Short mmCIF file of C-alpha atoms and ligand atoms in Angstrom, two decimals:
data_model
loop_
_atom_site.label_atom_id
_atom_site.label_comp_id
_atom_site.label_asym_id
_atom_site.label_seq_id
_atom_site.Cartn_x
_atom_site.Cartn_y
_atom_site.Cartn_z
CA MET B 1 0.00 0.00 0.00
CA SER B 2 1.43 3.39 -0.93
CA ASP B 3 2.13 5.91 1.80
CA ALA B 4 -0.38 8.38 0.46
CA LYS B 5 -3.10 5.73 0.54
CA SER B 6 -2.38 4.64 4.07
CA ARG B 7 -2.55 8.25 5.23
CA LYS B 8 -5.83 9.00 3.48
CA MET B 9 -8.81 9.48 5.75
CA PRO B 10 -11.57 6.92 5.01
CA LEU B 11 -14.89 8.21 3.74
CA HIS B 12 -16.89 7.05 6.75
CA THR B 13 -14.55 8.95 9.10
CA LYS B 14 -15.10 12.09 7.04
CA ILE B 15 -18.87 11.54 7.19
CA LEU B 16 -18.71 11.03 10.96
CA ILE B 17 -16.77 14.28 11.33
CA GLY B 18 -19.39 16.02 9.17
CA MET B 19 -22.14 14.66 11.42
CA ALA B 20 -20.36 15.79 14.57
CA VAL B 21 -19.83 19.29 13.15
CA GLY B 22 -23.53 19.51 12.17
CA ILE B 23 -24.74 18.34 15.59
CA VAL B 24 -22.43 20.61 17.60
CA LEU B 25 -23.22 23.67 15.45
CA GLY B 26 -26.92 22.84 15.63
CA LEU B 27 -26.78 22.82 19.42
CA LEU B 28 -24.62 25.94 19.66
CA VAL B 29 -25.87 28.30 16.96
CA GLY B 30 -29.14 26.81 15.67
CA PRO B 31 -32.59 28.38 16.22
CA ASN B 32 -32.89 26.61 19.59
CA SER B 33 -29.32 27.56 20.52
CA MET B 34 -28.06 27.04 24.03
CA ILE B 35 -25.69 30.01 23.91
CA LEU B 36 -27.17 32.68 21.63
CA PRO B 37 -29.24 35.47 23.22
CA GLU B 38 -33.02 35.04 23.29
CA GLU B 39 -33.76 38.27 21.44
CA GLY B 40 -32.15 40.58 18.87
CA THR B 41 -30.25 40.13 15.60
CA PHE B 42 -28.00 37.49 17.11
CA SER B 43 -30.74 35.51 18.78
CA GLY B 44 -31.19 31.86 17.87
CA GLU B 45 -34.48 32.59 16.19
CA VAL B 46 -33.03 35.22 13.85
CA PHE B 47 -29.32 34.38 13.46
CA GLY B 48 -29.67 30.61 13.88
CA GLN B 49 -32.51 30.50 11.37
CA ARG B 50 -30.48 32.60 8.94
CA LEU B 51 -27.56 30.17 9.24
CA ILE B 52 -29.91 27.31 8.39
CA ASP B 53 -31.24 29.23 5.38
CA TRP B 54 -27.68 29.87 4.21
CA THR B 55 -26.47 26.30 4.58
CA ASP B 56 -29.60 24.34 3.66
CA TRP B 57 -28.61 24.12 -0.01
CA ILE B 58 -25.51 22.05 0.79
CA GLY B 59 -27.61 19.27 2.31
CA GLN B 60 -30.22 19.55 -0.43
CA LEU B 61 -27.55 19.34 -3.13
CA PHE B 62 -26.16 16.12 -1.67
CA LEU B 63 -29.64 14.67 -1.22
CA ARG B 64 -30.67 15.48 -4.76
CA LEU B 65 -27.46 14.03 -6.19
CA ILE B 66 -28.07 10.60 -4.67
CA LYS B 67 -31.81 10.75 -5.29
CA MET B 68 -31.01 11.50 -8.94
CA VAL B 69 -29.47 8.05 -9.27
CA VAL B 70 -32.25 6.04 -7.58
CA VAL B 71 -34.72 5.63 -10.47
CA PRO B 72 -32.23 4.83 -13.27
CA LEU B 73 -30.19 2.58 -10.96
CA VAL B 74 -33.20 0.53 -9.86
CA PHE B 75 -34.50 0.32 -13.40
CA PHE B 76 -31.29 -0.64 -15.20
CA SER B 77 -30.02 -2.98 -12.50
CA LEU B 78 -33.33 -4.79 -12.10
CA VAL B 79 -33.79 -5.35 -15.85
CA VAL B 80 -30.22 -6.66 -16.12
CA GLY B 81 -30.59 -8.74 -12.95
CA VAL B 82 -33.81 -10.42 -14.05
CA ALA B 83 -32.71 -10.91 -17.66
CA SER B 84 -29.50 -12.60 -16.57
CA LEU B 85 -31.22 -14.75 -13.95
CA GLY B 86 -32.80 -16.97 -16.57
CA ASP B 87 -34.58 -19.17 -14.07
CA PHE B 88 -37.93 -17.74 -13.05
CA ARG B 89 -38.60 -20.39 -10.47
CA LYS B 90 -35.61 -18.93 -8.67
CA LEU B 91 -37.14 -15.45 -8.97
CA GLY B 92 -40.45 -16.69 -7.57
CA ARG B 93 -38.68 -18.50 -4.75
CA ILE B 94 -36.60 -15.46 -3.77
CA GLY B 95 -39.66 -13.21 -4.10
CA GLY B 96 -41.78 -15.43 -1.87
CA ARG B 97 -39.09 -15.79 0.77
CA THR B 98 -38.36 -12.06 0.70
CA LEU B 99 -41.97 -11.08 1.26
CA GLY B 100 -42.30 -13.72 4.00
CA PHE B 101 -39.21 -12.34 5.73
CA PHE B 102 -40.46 -8.76 5.43
CA LEU B 103 -43.84 -9.68 6.89
CA GLY B 104 -42.39 -11.78 9.72
CA THR B 105 -39.90 -9.12 10.84
CA THR B 106 -42.51 -6.36 10.64
CA VAL B 107 -44.82 -8.28 12.97
CA ALA B 108 -41.83 -9.00 15.28
CA ALA B 109 -41.04 -5.26 15.34
CA LEU B 110 -44.61 -4.42 16.27
CA VAL B 111 -44.70 -7.01 19.04
CA ILE B 112 -41.49 -5.55 20.50
CA GLY B 113 -42.79 -1.98 20.22
CA LEU B 114 -46.20 -2.73 21.74
CA THR B 115 -44.75 -4.81 24.57
CA LEU B 116 -42.30 -2.07 25.54
CA ALA B 117 -44.90 0.69 25.31
CA ASN B 118 -47.32 -1.28 27.50
CA LEU B 119 -44.64 -2.13 30.03
CA VAL B 120 -43.16 1.36 30.37
CA GLY B 121 -46.33 3.38 29.78
CA PRO B 122 -44.61 6.54 28.45
CA GLY B 123 -47.95 8.30 27.97
CA LYS B 124 -48.67 8.16 31.69
CA LEU B 125 -45.46 10.07 32.34
CA VAL B 126 -46.48 13.22 30.45
CA GLY B 127 -47.86 15.96 32.70
CA GLU B 128 -50.99 18.01 31.94
CA GLU B 129 -48.93 21.15 31.19
CA ASP B 130 -46.65 19.37 28.70
CA ARG B 131 -49.63 17.82 27.02
CA ALA B 132 -51.28 21.22 26.46
CA PHE B 133 -47.97 22.71 25.27
CA LEU B 134 -47.42 19.90 22.73
CA LEU B 135 -50.98 19.96 21.40
CA SER B 136 -50.98 23.72 20.89
CA SER B 137 -47.45 23.99 19.44
CA TYR B 138 -47.92 21.32 16.76
CA GLU B 139 -51.62 21.66 16.01
CA GLU B 140 -51.11 23.19 12.57
CA SER B 141 -48.54 20.67 11.32
CA ALA B 142 -50.70 17.86 12.70
CA THR B 143 -53.62 19.05 10.59
CA ASP B 144 -51.33 18.97 7.51
CA LYS B 145 -50.40 15.35 8.24
CA ILE B 146 -54.02 14.35 8.77
CA ASN B 147 -54.98 15.93 5.45
CA SER B 148 -52.17 14.14 3.61
CA ALA B 149 -53.23 10.84 5.16
CA ALA B 150 -56.80 11.31 4.04
CA ALA B 151 -55.53 11.54 0.47
CA ALA B 152 -53.61 8.25 0.73
CA PRO B 153 -54.97 5.47 -1.52
CA SER B 154 -56.48 2.32 -0.03
CA PHE B 155 -54.57 -0.97 0.06
CA SER B 156 -56.43 -2.49 -2.89
CA GLU B 157 -55.91 0.67 -4.93
CA GLN B 158 -52.22 0.43 -4.11
CA LEU B 159 -52.14 -3.20 -5.25
CA VAL B 160 -53.73 -2.46 -8.63
CA GLY B 161 -51.62 0.68 -8.86
CA MET B 162 -48.48 -1.43 -8.95
CA VAL B 163 -48.94 -1.92 -12.67
CA PRO B 164 -48.18 1.29 -14.56
CA THR B 165 -50.42 2.27 -17.44
CA ASN B 166 -47.50 4.29 -18.74
CA PRO B 167 -44.02 3.16 -17.68
CA LEU B 168 -42.47 6.47 -18.71
CA THR B 169 -44.80 8.31 -16.34
CA ALA B 170 -43.85 5.83 -13.60
CA LEU B 171 -40.17 6.52 -14.26
CA SER B 172 -40.61 10.27 -14.44
CA GLN B 173 -42.65 10.35 -11.23
CA GLY B 174 -40.34 7.94 -9.44
CA ASN B 175 -43.20 5.56 -8.58
CA MET B 176 -41.02 2.79 -7.21
CA LEU B 177 -43.50 -0.10 -7.15
CA GLN B 178 -44.56 0.60 -10.73
CA ILE B 179 -40.94 0.88 -11.83
CA ILE B 180 -40.15 -2.46 -10.14
CA THR B 181 -43.12 -4.14 -11.86
CA PHE B 182 -42.16 -2.78 -15.28
CA ALA B 183 -38.47 -3.63 -14.88
CA LEU B 184 -39.30 -7.18 -13.77
CA LEU B 185 -41.59 -7.75 -16.72
CA LEU B 186 -39.18 -6.15 -19.20
CA GLY B 187 -36.35 -8.33 -17.85
CA ILE B 188 -38.52 -11.43 -18.26
CA ALA B 189 -39.60 -10.35 -21.76
CA LEU B 190 -35.97 -9.95 -22.82
CA THR B 191 -35.25 -13.56 -21.94
CA PHE B 192 -37.90 -14.67 -24.41
CA LEU B 193 -36.04 -12.98 -27.29
CA PRO B 194 -33.28 -14.85 -29.09
CA GLY B 195 -29.99 -14.34 -27.20
CA ASP B 196 -28.30 -12.28 -29.92
CA ARG B 197 -31.22 -9.83 -29.98
CA ALA B 198 -31.57 -9.43 -26.23
CA GLN B 199 -27.86 -9.23 -25.45
CA PRO B 200 -27.20 -5.71 -26.86
CA VAL B 201 -30.03 -4.28 -24.76
CA VAL B 202 -28.83 -6.07 -21.63
CA ASP B 203 -25.25 -4.94 -22.32
CA LEU B 204 -26.34 -1.33 -22.80
CA PHE B 205 -28.37 -1.34 -19.57
CA ASP B 206 -25.47 -3.00 -17.79
CA ARG B 207 -23.03 -0.27 -18.88
CA LEU B 208 -25.51 2.44 -17.93
CA ASN B 209 -25.87 0.75 -14.56
CA ASP B 210 -22.06 0.88 -14.14
CA ALA B 211 -22.15 4.59 -14.92
CA MET B 212 -24.86 5.10 -12.26
CA VAL B 213 -22.58 3.44 -9.73
CA ILE B 214 -19.85 5.96 -10.54
CA LEU B 215 -22.42 8.73 -10.00
CA VAL B 216 -23.14 7.27 -6.55
CA HIS B 217 -19.46 7.52 -5.68
CA MET B 218 -19.34 11.10 -6.97
CA ALA B 219 -22.32 12.02 -4.80
CA MET B 220 -20.75 10.28 -1.82
CA ALA B 221 -17.70 12.52 -2.15
CA LEU B 222 -20.04 15.32 -1.06
CA ALA B 223 -21.54 13.28 1.79
CA PRO B 224 -19.45 14.74 4.65
CA TYR B 225 -20.59 18.29 3.81
CA GLY B 226 -24.15 17.21 3.01
CA VAL B 227 -24.70 15.38 6.29
CA ALA B 228 -23.20 18.29 8.25
CA ALA B 229 -25.78 20.65 6.74
CA LEU B 230 -28.66 18.17 7.14
CA LEU B 231 -27.88 17.47 10.79
CA PHE B 232 -27.31 21.14 11.56
CA LYS B 233 -30.88 21.79 10.46
CA VAL B 234 -32.45 18.84 12.32
CA VAL B 235 -30.60 19.39 15.58
CA GLY B 236 -30.93 23.17 15.38
CA THR B 237 -34.69 23.07 14.98
CA THR B 238 -35.50 20.36 17.54
CA GLY B 239 -36.25 22.15 20.77
CA PHE B 240 -35.02 20.91 24.13
CA SER B 241 -38.35 21.53 25.80
CA VAL B 242 -39.98 19.06 23.39
CA LEU B 243 -37.26 16.51 23.98
CA LEU B 244 -37.71 16.79 27.73
CA ALA B 245 -41.49 16.48 27.54
CA LEU B 246 -41.22 13.48 25.24
CA GLY B 247 -38.15 11.93 26.82
CA ALA B 248 -39.80 8.67 27.92
CA TYR B 249 -41.53 8.16 24.57
CA THR B 250 -38.30 8.88 22.66
CA LEU B 251 -36.36 6.45 24.83
CA VAL B 252 -38.96 3.69 24.41
CA VAL B 253 -38.86 4.04 20.61
CA VAL B 254 -35.04 4.07 20.49
CA ALA B 255 -34.79 1.13 22.93
CA GLY B 256 -37.34 -0.84 20.88
CA LEU B 257 -35.39 -0.17 17.70
CA LEU B 258 -32.16 -1.32 19.34
CA ILE B 259 -33.80 -4.50 20.63
CA HIS B 260 -35.23 -5.26 17.19
CA LEU B 261 -31.87 -4.57 15.58
CA THR B 262 -29.86 -6.82 17.86
CA LEU B 263 -32.39 -9.54 18.57
CA VAL B 264 -34.06 -10.01 15.19
CA TYR B 265 -31.45 -8.89 12.65
CA GLY B 266 -28.58 -9.91 14.93
CA SER B 267 -29.74 -13.51 15.15
CA VAL B 268 -30.61 -13.75 11.44
CA VAL B 269 -27.18 -12.44 10.41
CA GLN B 270 -25.26 -14.39 13.01
CA PHE B 271 -27.03 -17.76 12.73
CA ALA B 272 -28.64 -17.89 9.28
CA VAL B 273 -26.30 -15.75 7.18
CA LYS B 274 -23.36 -16.86 9.32
CA LEU B 275 -21.56 -13.52 9.40
CA SER B 276 -20.46 -11.63 12.48
CA PHE B 277 -23.27 -9.14 13.19
CA LEU B 278 -20.84 -6.44 14.29
CA LYS B 279 -18.79 -6.81 11.12
CA PHE B 280 -22.02 -6.79 9.13
CA LEU B 281 -23.00 -3.45 10.69
CA GLY B 282 -19.47 -2.19 10.01
CA ALA B 283 -19.83 -3.18 6.36
CA LEU B 284 -23.04 -1.12 6.23
CA ARG B 285 -21.57 1.99 7.83
CA GLU B 286 -21.83 4.23 4.76
CA PRO B 287 -25.54 3.50 4.11
CA LEU B 288 -26.31 3.67 7.83
CA LEU B 289 -24.71 7.09 8.15
CA VAL B 290 -26.53 8.32 5.05
CA ALA B 291 -29.85 6.83 6.24
CA PHE B 292 -29.42 8.48 9.63
CA SER B 293 -28.66 11.89 8.13
CA THR B 294 -31.22 11.89 5.31
CA SER B 295 -34.09 9.97 7.00
CA SER B 296 -34.88 8.42 3.65
CA SER B 297 -34.40 4.77 2.84
CA SER B 298 -35.22 5.46 -0.81
CA ALA B 299 -32.53 8.09 -1.14
CA THR B 300 -30.10 5.78 0.65
CA LEU B 301 -30.86 2.88 -1.72
CA PRO B 302 -27.94 3.43 -4.14
CA VAL B 303 -25.52 3.51 -1.20
CA THR B 304 -27.10 0.43 0.43
CA LYS B 305 -26.84 -1.46 -2.85
CA GLU B 306 -23.21 -0.53 -3.30
CA ALA B 307 -22.36 -1.50 0.30
CA CYS B 308 -24.08 -4.91 0.04
CA GLU B 309 -22.33 -5.68 -3.24
CA GLN B 310 -18.94 -4.22 -2.47
CA ASN B 311 -18.54 -4.73 1.25
CA ILE B 312 -20.43 -8.02 1.70
CA ARG B 313 -20.14 -9.44 -1.84
CA VAL B 314 -23.83 -10.04 -2.41
CA SER B 315 -24.49 -10.57 -6.13
CA PRO B 316 -25.94 -7.58 -8.04
CA GLN B 317 -28.81 -9.82 -9.15
CA MET B 318 -29.85 -10.27 -5.54
CA THR B 319 -29.40 -6.63 -4.46
CA SER B 320 -31.19 -5.29 -7.54
CA PHE B 321 -34.20 -7.46 -6.76
CA VAL B 322 -34.50 -7.46 -2.96
CA LEU B 323 -33.31 -3.95 -2.03
CA PRO B 324 -35.70 -1.80 -4.11
CA ILE B 325 -38.66 -3.84 -2.89
CA GLY B 326 -37.34 -3.54 0.66
CA ALA B 327 -36.81 0.21 0.43
CA THR B 328 -40.41 0.57 -0.73
CA VAL B 329 -42.36 -1.87 1.41
CA ASN B 330 -40.20 -3.13 4.28
CA MET B 331 -40.08 -0.69 7.18
CA ASP B 332 -39.72 -2.48 10.48
CA GLY B 333 -38.44 0.65 12.21
CA THR B 334 -41.49 2.57 11.04
CA ALA B 335 -43.87 -0.21 12.15
CA LEU B 336 -42.27 -0.42 15.60
CA TYR B 337 -42.46 3.33 16.06
CA GLN B 338 -46.10 3.36 14.97
CA GLY B 339 -46.92 0.71 17.58
CA VAL B 340 -45.28 2.71 20.36
CA ALA B 341 -46.81 5.97 19.13
CA ALA B 342 -50.34 4.51 19.01
CA VAL B 343 -50.10 3.26 22.61
CA PHE B 344 -48.45 6.48 23.77
CA ILE B 345 -51.10 8.75 22.26
CA ALA B 346 -53.91 6.53 23.56
CA GLN B 347 -52.37 6.65 27.05
CA ILE B 348 -52.19 10.44 26.97
CA TYR B 349 -55.86 10.59 26.05
CA GLY B 350 -56.54 8.25 28.96
CA MET B 351 -57.69 5.42 26.68
CA GLN B 352 -57.00 1.80 27.54
CA LEU B 353 -56.21 -0.27 24.44
CA SER B 354 -57.65 -3.77 24.66
CA LEU B 355 -55.89 -6.82 23.26
CA THR B 356 -58.17 -6.66 20.20
CA ASP B 357 -57.18 -2.99 19.73
CA GLN B 358 -53.53 -3.95 19.92
CA LEU B 359 -53.99 -6.75 17.39
CA GLN B 360 -55.61 -4.17 15.14
CA VAL B 361 -52.55 -1.99 15.63
CA VAL B 362 -50.38 -4.90 14.46
CA LEU B 363 -52.52 -5.37 11.37
CA SER B 364 -52.96 -1.73 10.46
CA ALA B 365 -49.37 -0.71 11.25
CA THR B 366 -48.09 -3.59 9.11
CA LEU B 367 -50.12 -2.21 6.21
CA ALA B 368 -49.24 1.37 7.13
CA SER B 369 -45.53 0.62 7.13
CA ILE B 370 -45.87 -1.15 3.76
CA GLY B 371 -47.75 1.86 2.42
CA ALA B 372 -45.28 4.42 3.79
CA ALA B 373 -42.85 5.72 1.19
CA GLY B 374 -39.13 5.68 2.03
CA VAL B 375 -39.01 9.43 2.51
CA PRO B 376 -38.70 11.62 5.63
CA GLY B 377 -41.81 11.73 7.76
CA ALA B 378 -43.78 9.19 5.71
CA GLY B 379 -44.39 6.97 8.74
CA MET B 380 -46.03 9.86 10.55
CA ILE B 381 -48.59 10.29 7.79
CA THR B 382 -49.59 6.63 7.70
CA LEU B 383 -49.70 6.62 11.51
CA VAL B 384 -52.90 8.63 11.15
CA LEU B 385 -54.48 5.55 9.53
CA VAL B 386 -53.43 3.37 12.47
CA LEU B 387 -54.90 5.82 14.97
CA THR B 388 -58.16 6.07 13.04
CA THR B 389 -58.47 2.26 12.95
CA ILE B 390 -58.43 1.99 16.72
CA GLY B 391 -60.47 5.12 17.36
CA VAL B 392 -57.69 7.27 18.86
CA PRO B 393 -58.03 10.98 17.90
CA ALA B 394 -55.82 11.62 14.86
CA GLU B 395 -55.03 15.11 16.22
CA GLY B 396 -52.91 13.17 18.71
CA VAL B 397 -50.05 13.13 16.19
CA ALA B 398 -49.43 16.71 17.36
CA LEU B 399 -48.19 15.22 20.62
CA ILE B 400 -45.25 13.47 19.00
CA LEU B 401 -44.48 15.73 16.03
CA GLY B 402 -41.79 17.66 17.87
CA VAL B 403 -39.43 14.69 18.02
CA ASP B 404 -40.56 12.95 14.86
CA ARG B 405 -37.74 14.11 12.62
CA LEU B 406 -35.24 12.98 15.23
CA LEU B 407 -36.82 9.54 15.63
CA ASP B 408 -37.10 9.25 11.85
CA MET B 409 -33.30 9.13 11.69
CA PHE B 410 -33.23 6.08 13.95
CA ARG B 411 -36.12 4.24 12.35
CA THR B 412 -34.77 4.85 8.83
CA SER B 413 -31.41 3.34 9.86
CA VAL B 414 -33.28 0.28 11.15
CA ASN B 415 -35.31 0.10 7.92
CA VAL B 416 -32.11 0.11 5.86
CA THR B 417 -30.52 -2.55 8.09
CA GLY B 418 -33.65 -4.69 7.64
CA ASP B 419 -33.45 -4.44 3.84
CA SER B 420 -29.76 -5.34 3.89
CA THR B 421 -30.37 -8.26 6.28
CA ALA B 422 -33.05 -9.62 3.95
CA THR B 423 -30.74 -9.27 0.95
CA CYS B 424 -27.89 -11.11 2.68
CA LEU B 425 -30.23 -13.82 3.95
CA MET B 426 -31.67 -14.43 0.48
CA ALA B 427 -28.16 -14.52 -0.97
CA ALA B 428 -27.02 -17.00 1.68
CA LEU B 429 -30.08 -19.19 1.08
CA GLU B 430 -29.25 -19.25 -2.63
CA GLY B 431 -25.75 -20.46 -1.78
CA GLU B 432 -23.85 -17.21 -2.45
CA ASP B 433 -20.46 -16.97 -0.82
CA LEU B 434 -20.64 -13.82 1.31
CA LYS B 435 -17.51 -12.24 2.67
CA ILE B 436 -16.97 -8.93 4.40
CA LEU B 437 -14.38 -6.63 2.83
CA SER B 438 -11.87 -5.54 5.43
CA ASP B 439 -10.77 -1.91 5.79
CA SER B 440 -7.29 -2.68 4.55
CA GLU B 441 -8.63 -4.53 1.51
CA ASP B 442 -10.89 -1.59 0.76
CA MET B 443 -8.01 0.88 1.08
CA ALA B 444 -5.70 -1.27 -1.06
CA ASP B 445 -8.13 -2.03 -3.87
CA PRO B 446 -9.60 0.98 -5.69
CA ASP B 447 -12.01 -1.26 -7.63
CA HIS B 448 -13.87 -2.47 -4.55
CA GLY B 449 -15.50 -0.87 -1.53
CA PHE B 450 -15.95 2.85 -1.05
CA GLU B 451 -12.33 4.00 -1.03
CA GLY B 452 -10.54 5.31 -4.09
CA ARG B 453 -13.22 4.42 -6.62
CA LEU B 454 -12.77 7.68 -8.49
CA GLU B 455 -9.00 7.63 -8.20
CA GLY B 456 -8.30 6.33 -11.70
CA GLY B 457 -9.66 9.59 -13.14
CA PRO B 458 -11.66 9.79 -16.34
CA HIS B 459 -10.83 7.56 -19.32
CA PRO B 460 -10.91 9.31 -22.67
CA ILE B 461 -13.55 7.74 -24.86
CA SER B 462 -12.48 7.11 -28.42
CA THR B 463 -15.17 7.27 -31.01
CA GLU B 464 -14.53 5.41 -34.21
CA PRO B 465 -13.77 7.82 -37.06
CA GLY B 466 -16.69 8.09 -39.37
CA LEU B 467 -19.18 6.81 -36.79
CA GLY B 468 -22.58 8.21 -37.56
CA ASP B 469 -21.57 9.35 -41.06
N1 LIG D 1 -38.21 7.88 6.78
C1 LIG D 1 -38.53 6.48 6.80
C2 LIG D 1 -37.78 5.78 5.70
O1 LIG D 1 -37.41 6.38 4.72
C3 LIG D 1 -39.99 6.24 6.67
C4 LIG D 1 -40.67 6.77 7.92
O2 LIG D 1 -40.75 6.03 8.89
O3 LIG D 1 -41.09 7.93 7.94
O4 LIG D 1 -37.50 4.62 5.78
#
């Protein structure tokens, strides 16, 4: 290894530094600053808000750059993956197992969330004054969420809606389930063409897919600055008073997520995939940091895919099939949080949820987490449906809105871990040889992992003279 390479700071360290800078600045000079005066030009409200306005574009630029890759990456990689799979029984088998795994872990997440919320009873710990403060402060945003939820399509509409009437519209609107359906069918259709006719299309899509991967690495070069700006905004705008009032609820959600992570994913990875769970989490550090900072499993998808392929050696066929479905429908973190939130809000309203109510929470939150898009705050909107099902006032979402963005970071990280766990499990069940890339291997080999992928610089492209004449 050259000296320069061994001295280079790894990407995840740079991202961690970016996160730390964002958090510290958010606490010190954000709108809810601990040190700025309460009034005047240099108050948190004026100066802190201005700082957020000035720096917001950095985070947005990073976010848009990785989001830009999601649709073409999913589309190209899925068509290539399915077309090169050849065996549709295998596709059906992996699909069935994947959905079974998603469903099983979602129900497990809900059981953990509901059990914890019932045991701790965080709603009983909120005083009358805090309750009034929360309801009045977040009333307006709560109404927005309730209105968005009312516009959400029903489950059967969503099912039929999976087939696009116009695939180009699906691609242009980024409708992930429709894109997945079209890509799957197009991949299958290609295999029915004679090999010499299908191959050029598959090759072209494959090359375009490779180019998308390079775009992911380019976007990731901006990640340290992007996450700093994103976290500065989140931390700066989350007030301490809200955190204090909702401390018990926040802790129950985070503890539930940790239990789900270690107990459910930990045992699957350790005993079924047969990889060290800690090393597995280490291999996912880039997507986990991006998921935490962006609160969007969809936006994180290109990074998750790259980490599973590069750092754990899952085949691209497997990642291109399981991960996009996971990022769209599998949200264990969201389901768990919805279970806790439903019990918490009911407790604050003095309502006792019966066992039947809680079973309804399991059912509706499973559907709600499937229906939630992988974008920030989506789980909060579908939570309204869960509350309505069990007759808890939907306005109750105002009670938890203040810490929602913060908790979204944790639940999105769990969602992304769940998708990656499923992908690795499916790969292991299909006999793939998984192996975690060590830091030194990553540093030494510019063609694998996250380090040095852009180091080779651009290659000049020679066009044949006379081409196109
Ligand atoms: N932000 C979550 C995700 O992207 C969804 C949610 O729970 O709001 O996975």
